[in-house]
PDB file of C-alpha atoms in Angstrom:
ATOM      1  CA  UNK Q   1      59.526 146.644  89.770  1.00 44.00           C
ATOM      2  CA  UNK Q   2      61.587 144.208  87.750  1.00 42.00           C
ATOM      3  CA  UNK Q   3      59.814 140.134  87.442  1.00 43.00           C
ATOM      4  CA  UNK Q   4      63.121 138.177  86.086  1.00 46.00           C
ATOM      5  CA  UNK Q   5      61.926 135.179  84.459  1.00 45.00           C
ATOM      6  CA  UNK Q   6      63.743 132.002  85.953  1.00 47.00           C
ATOM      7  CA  UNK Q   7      64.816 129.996  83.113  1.00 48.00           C
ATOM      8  CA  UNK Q   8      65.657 126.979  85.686  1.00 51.00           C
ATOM      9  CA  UNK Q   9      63.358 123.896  85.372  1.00 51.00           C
ATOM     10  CA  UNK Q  10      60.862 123.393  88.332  1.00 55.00           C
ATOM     11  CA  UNK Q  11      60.895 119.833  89.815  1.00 59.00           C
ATOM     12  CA  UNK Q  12      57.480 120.005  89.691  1.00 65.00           C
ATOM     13  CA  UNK Q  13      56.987 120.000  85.936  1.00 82.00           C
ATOM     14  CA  UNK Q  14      57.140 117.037  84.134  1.00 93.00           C
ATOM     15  CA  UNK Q  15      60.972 115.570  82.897  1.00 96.00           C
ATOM     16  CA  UNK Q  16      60.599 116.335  79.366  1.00 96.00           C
ATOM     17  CA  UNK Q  17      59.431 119.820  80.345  1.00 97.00           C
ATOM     18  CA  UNK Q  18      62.322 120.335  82.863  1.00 97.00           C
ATOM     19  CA  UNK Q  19      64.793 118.294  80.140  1.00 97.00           C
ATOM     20  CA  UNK Q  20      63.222 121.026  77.342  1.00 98.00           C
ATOM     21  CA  UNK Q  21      64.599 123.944  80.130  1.00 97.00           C
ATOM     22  CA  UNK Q  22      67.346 122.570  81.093  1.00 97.00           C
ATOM     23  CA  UNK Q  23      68.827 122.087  77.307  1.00 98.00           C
ATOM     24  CA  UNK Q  24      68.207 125.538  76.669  1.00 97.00           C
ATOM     25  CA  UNK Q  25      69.175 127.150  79.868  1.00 97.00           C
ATOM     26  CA  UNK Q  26      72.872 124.653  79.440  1.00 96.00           C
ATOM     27  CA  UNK Q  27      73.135 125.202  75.096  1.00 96.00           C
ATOM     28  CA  UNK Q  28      71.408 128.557  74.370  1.00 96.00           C
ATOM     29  CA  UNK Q  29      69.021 127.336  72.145  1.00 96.00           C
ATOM     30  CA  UNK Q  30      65.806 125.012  72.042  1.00 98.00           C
ATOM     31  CA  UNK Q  31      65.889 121.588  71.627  1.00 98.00           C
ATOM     32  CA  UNK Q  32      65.303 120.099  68.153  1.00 95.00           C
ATOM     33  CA  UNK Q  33      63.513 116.777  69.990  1.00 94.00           C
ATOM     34  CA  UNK Q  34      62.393 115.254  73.386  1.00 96.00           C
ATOM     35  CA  UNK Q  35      61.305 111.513  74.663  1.00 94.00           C
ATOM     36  CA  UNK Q  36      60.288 110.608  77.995  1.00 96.00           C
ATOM     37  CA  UNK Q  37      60.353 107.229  79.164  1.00 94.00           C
ATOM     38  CA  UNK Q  38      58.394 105.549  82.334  1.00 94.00           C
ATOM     39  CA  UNK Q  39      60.227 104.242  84.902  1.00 93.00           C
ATOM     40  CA  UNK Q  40      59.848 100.065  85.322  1.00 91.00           C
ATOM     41  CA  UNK Q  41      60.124  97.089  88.199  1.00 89.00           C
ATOM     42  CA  UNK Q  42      60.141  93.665  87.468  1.00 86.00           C
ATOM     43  CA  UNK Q  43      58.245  91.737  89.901  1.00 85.00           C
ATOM     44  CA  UNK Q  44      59.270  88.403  88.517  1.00 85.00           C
ATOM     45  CA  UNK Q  45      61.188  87.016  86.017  1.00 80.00           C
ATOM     46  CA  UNK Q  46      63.979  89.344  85.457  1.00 76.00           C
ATOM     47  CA  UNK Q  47      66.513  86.797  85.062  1.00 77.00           C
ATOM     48  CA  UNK Q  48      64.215  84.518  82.502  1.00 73.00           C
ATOM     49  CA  UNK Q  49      63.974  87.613  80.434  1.00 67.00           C
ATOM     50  CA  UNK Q  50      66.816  88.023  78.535  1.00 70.00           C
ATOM     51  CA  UNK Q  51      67.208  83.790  77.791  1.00 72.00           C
ATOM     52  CA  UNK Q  52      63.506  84.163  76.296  1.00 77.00           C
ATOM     53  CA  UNK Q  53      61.857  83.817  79.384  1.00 80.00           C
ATOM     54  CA  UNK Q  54      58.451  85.606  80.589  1.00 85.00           C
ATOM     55  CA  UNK Q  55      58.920  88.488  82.881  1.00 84.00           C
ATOM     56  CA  UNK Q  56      56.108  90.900  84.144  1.00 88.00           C
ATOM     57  CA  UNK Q  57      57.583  94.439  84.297  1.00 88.00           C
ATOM     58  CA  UNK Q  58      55.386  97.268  86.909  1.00 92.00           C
ATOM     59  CA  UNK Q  59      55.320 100.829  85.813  1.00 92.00           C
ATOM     60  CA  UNK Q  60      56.328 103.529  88.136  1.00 92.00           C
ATOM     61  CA  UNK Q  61      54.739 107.129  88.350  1.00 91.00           C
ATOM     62  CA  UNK Q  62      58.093 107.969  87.788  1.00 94.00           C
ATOM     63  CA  UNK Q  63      59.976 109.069  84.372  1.00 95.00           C
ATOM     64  CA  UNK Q  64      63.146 110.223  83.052  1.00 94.00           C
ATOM     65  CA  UNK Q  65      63.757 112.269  79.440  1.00 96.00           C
ATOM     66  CA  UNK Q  66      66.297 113.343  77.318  1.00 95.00           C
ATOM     67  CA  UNK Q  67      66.061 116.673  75.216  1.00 97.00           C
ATOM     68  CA  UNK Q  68      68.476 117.238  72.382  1.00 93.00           C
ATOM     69  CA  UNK Q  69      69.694 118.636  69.335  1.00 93.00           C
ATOM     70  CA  UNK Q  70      72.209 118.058  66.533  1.00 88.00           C
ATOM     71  CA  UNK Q  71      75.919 120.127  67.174  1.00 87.00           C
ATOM     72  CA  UNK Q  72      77.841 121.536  63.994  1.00 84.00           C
ATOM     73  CA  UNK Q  73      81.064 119.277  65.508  1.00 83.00           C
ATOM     74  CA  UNK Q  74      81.574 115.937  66.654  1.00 78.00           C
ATOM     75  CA  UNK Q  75      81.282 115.853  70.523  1.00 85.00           C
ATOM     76  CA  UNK Q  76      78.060 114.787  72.415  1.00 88.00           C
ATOM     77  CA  UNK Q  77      77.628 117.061  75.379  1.00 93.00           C
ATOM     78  CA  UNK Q  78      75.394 115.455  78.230  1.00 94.00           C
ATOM     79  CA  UNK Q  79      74.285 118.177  80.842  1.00 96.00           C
ATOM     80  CA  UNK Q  80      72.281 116.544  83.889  1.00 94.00           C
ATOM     81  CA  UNK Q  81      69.585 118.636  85.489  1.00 94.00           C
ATOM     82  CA  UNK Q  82      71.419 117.259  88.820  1.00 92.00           C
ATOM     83  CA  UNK Q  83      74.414 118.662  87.728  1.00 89.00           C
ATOM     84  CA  UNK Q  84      73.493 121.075  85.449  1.00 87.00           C
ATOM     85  CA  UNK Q  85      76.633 122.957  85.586  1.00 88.00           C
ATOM     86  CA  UNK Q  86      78.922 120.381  85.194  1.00 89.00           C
ATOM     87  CA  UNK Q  87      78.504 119.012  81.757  1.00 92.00           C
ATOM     88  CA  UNK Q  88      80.104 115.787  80.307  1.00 92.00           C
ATOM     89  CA  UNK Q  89      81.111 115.914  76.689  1.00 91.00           C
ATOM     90  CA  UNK Q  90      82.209 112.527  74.875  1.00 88.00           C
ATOM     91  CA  UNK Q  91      84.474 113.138  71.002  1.00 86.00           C
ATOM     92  CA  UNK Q  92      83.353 110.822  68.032  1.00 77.00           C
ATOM     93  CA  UNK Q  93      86.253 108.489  68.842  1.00 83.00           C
ATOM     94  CA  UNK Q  94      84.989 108.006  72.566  1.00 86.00           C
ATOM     95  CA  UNK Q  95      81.303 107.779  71.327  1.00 79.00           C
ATOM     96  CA  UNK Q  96      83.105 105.171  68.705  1.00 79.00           C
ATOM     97  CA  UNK Q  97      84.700 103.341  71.194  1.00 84.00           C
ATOM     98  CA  UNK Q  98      81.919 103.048  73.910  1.00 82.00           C
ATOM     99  CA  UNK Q  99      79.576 101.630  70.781  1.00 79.00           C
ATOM    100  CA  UNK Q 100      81.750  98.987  69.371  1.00 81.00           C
ATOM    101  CA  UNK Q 101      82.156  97.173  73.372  1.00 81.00           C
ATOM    102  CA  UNK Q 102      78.260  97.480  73.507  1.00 77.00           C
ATOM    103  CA  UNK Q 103      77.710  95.177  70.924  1.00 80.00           C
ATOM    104  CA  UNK Q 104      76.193  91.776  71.677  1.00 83.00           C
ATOM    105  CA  UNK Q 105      78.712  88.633  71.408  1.00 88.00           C
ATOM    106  CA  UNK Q 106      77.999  84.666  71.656  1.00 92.00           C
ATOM    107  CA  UNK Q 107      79.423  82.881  73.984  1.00 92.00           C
ATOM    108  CA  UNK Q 108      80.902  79.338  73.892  1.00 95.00           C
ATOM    109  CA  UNK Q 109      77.687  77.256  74.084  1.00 94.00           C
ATOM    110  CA  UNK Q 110      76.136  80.126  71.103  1.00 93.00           C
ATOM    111  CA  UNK Q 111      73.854  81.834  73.443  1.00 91.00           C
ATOM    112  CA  UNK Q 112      73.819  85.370  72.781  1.00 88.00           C
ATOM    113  CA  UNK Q 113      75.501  87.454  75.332  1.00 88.00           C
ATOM    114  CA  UNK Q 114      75.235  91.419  76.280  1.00 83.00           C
ATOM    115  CA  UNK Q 115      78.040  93.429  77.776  1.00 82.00           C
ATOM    116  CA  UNK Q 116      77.090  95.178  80.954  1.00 79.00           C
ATOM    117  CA  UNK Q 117      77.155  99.385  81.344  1.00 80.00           C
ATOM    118  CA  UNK Q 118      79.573 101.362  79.709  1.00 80.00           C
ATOM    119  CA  UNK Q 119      82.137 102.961  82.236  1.00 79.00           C
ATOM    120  CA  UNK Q 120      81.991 106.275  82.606  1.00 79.00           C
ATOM    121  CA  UNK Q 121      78.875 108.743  83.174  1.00 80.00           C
ATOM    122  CA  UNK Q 122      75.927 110.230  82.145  1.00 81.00           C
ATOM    123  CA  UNK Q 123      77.803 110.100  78.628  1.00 84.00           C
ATOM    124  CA  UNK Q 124      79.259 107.325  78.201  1.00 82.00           C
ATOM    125  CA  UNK Q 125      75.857 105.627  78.807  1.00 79.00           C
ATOM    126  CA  UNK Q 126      74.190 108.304  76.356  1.00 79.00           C
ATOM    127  CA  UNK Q 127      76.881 107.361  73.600  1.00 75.00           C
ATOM    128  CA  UNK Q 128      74.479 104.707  72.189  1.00 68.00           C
ATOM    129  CA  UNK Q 129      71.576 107.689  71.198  1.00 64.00           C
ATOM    130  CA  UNK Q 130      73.975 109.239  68.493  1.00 65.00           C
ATOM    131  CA  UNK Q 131      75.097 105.559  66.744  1.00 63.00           C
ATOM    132  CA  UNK Q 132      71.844 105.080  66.675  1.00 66.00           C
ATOM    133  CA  UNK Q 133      70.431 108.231  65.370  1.00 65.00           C
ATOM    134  CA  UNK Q 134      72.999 107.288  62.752  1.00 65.00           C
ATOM    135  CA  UNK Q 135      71.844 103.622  61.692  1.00 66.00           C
ATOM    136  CA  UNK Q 136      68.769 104.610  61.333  1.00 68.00           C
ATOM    137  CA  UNK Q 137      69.628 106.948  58.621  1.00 69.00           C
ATOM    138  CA  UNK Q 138      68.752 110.065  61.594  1.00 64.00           C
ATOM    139  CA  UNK Q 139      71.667 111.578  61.238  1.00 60.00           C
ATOM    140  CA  UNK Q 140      74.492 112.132  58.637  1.00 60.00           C
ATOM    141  CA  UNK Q 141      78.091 110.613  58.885  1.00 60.00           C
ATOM    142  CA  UNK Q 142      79.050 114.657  58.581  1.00 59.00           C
ATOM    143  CA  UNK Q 143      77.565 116.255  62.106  1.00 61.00           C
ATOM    144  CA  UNK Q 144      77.566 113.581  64.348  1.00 66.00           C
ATOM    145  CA  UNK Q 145      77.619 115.009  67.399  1.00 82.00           C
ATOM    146  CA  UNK Q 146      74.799 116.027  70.541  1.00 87.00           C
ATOM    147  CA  UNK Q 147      73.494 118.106  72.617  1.00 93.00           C
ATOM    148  CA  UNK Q 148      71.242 116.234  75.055  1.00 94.00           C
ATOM    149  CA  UNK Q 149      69.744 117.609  78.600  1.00 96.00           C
ATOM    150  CA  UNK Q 150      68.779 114.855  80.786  1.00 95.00           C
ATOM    151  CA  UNK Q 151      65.910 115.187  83.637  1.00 96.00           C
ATOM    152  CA  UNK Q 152      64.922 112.168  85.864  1.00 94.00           C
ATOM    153  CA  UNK Q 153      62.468 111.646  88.603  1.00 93.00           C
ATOM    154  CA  UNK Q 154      63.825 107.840  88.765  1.00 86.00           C
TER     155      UNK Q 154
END
């Protein structure tokens, strides 16, 4: 009688969990790290917030994580667990790109101002994760690139 293990992540363990599956199942290998991160609600206040305004945020039982690891190239590879066979993989010059039009500005009246989403998917909005691995002295110029597994209950 043969048991064969199912390497798929089970929506009832938590998202770093199913993110640790999922990046193995989708790379062959474990991931080197993994955050999770709560899901939030503002209740009041949101648009106060960002002009130094008071805002009270709710938690949600909810959470979302990432899983990944360093690549010996330059892409970042994004695999979704809600499309885990259809993963989206960014070069250094799009990860390059997508960073430099996510940088903060000042407008006319200098008030700071902060460019909206990236275009583009799962990726595109992940691009951020290896500059900043990379200012923060994470990561060499050398290897740049990621693997990352995402897994949401948001």
């Amino acid at each position: 009688m043969s048991h064969d293990h199912d390497p798929s992540p089970r929506r009832d363990a938590d998202p770093a969990a199913r993110a640790r599956l999922l990046h193995e199942r989708a790379f062959g290998r474990p991931a080197a790290a993994a955050a999770e991160a709560p899901g939030t609600f503002s209740l009041i206040g949101e648009d106060a917030a960002p002009a130094g305004g008071t805002a009270i945020i709710g938690k949600a039982p909810l959470a979302a994580a990432v899983a990944l690891a360093a690549r010996e190239d330059d892409a970042v590879v994004v695999v979704d667990e809600r499309s885990p066979d259809s993963p989206e993989t960014l070069s250094s010059e799009d990860v390059a790109r997508i960073q430099d039009s996510q940088q903060p500005g000042v407008d006319d009246e200098g008030r700071r101002t902060f460019p909206g989403p990236p275009d583009g998917g799962r990726a595109a909005r992940l691009a951020g994760l290896a500059g900043a691995l990379y200012q923060a002295q994470l990561r060499g110029r050398g290897r740049p690139g990621l693997t990352v597994a995402v897994a949401s209950d948001v």
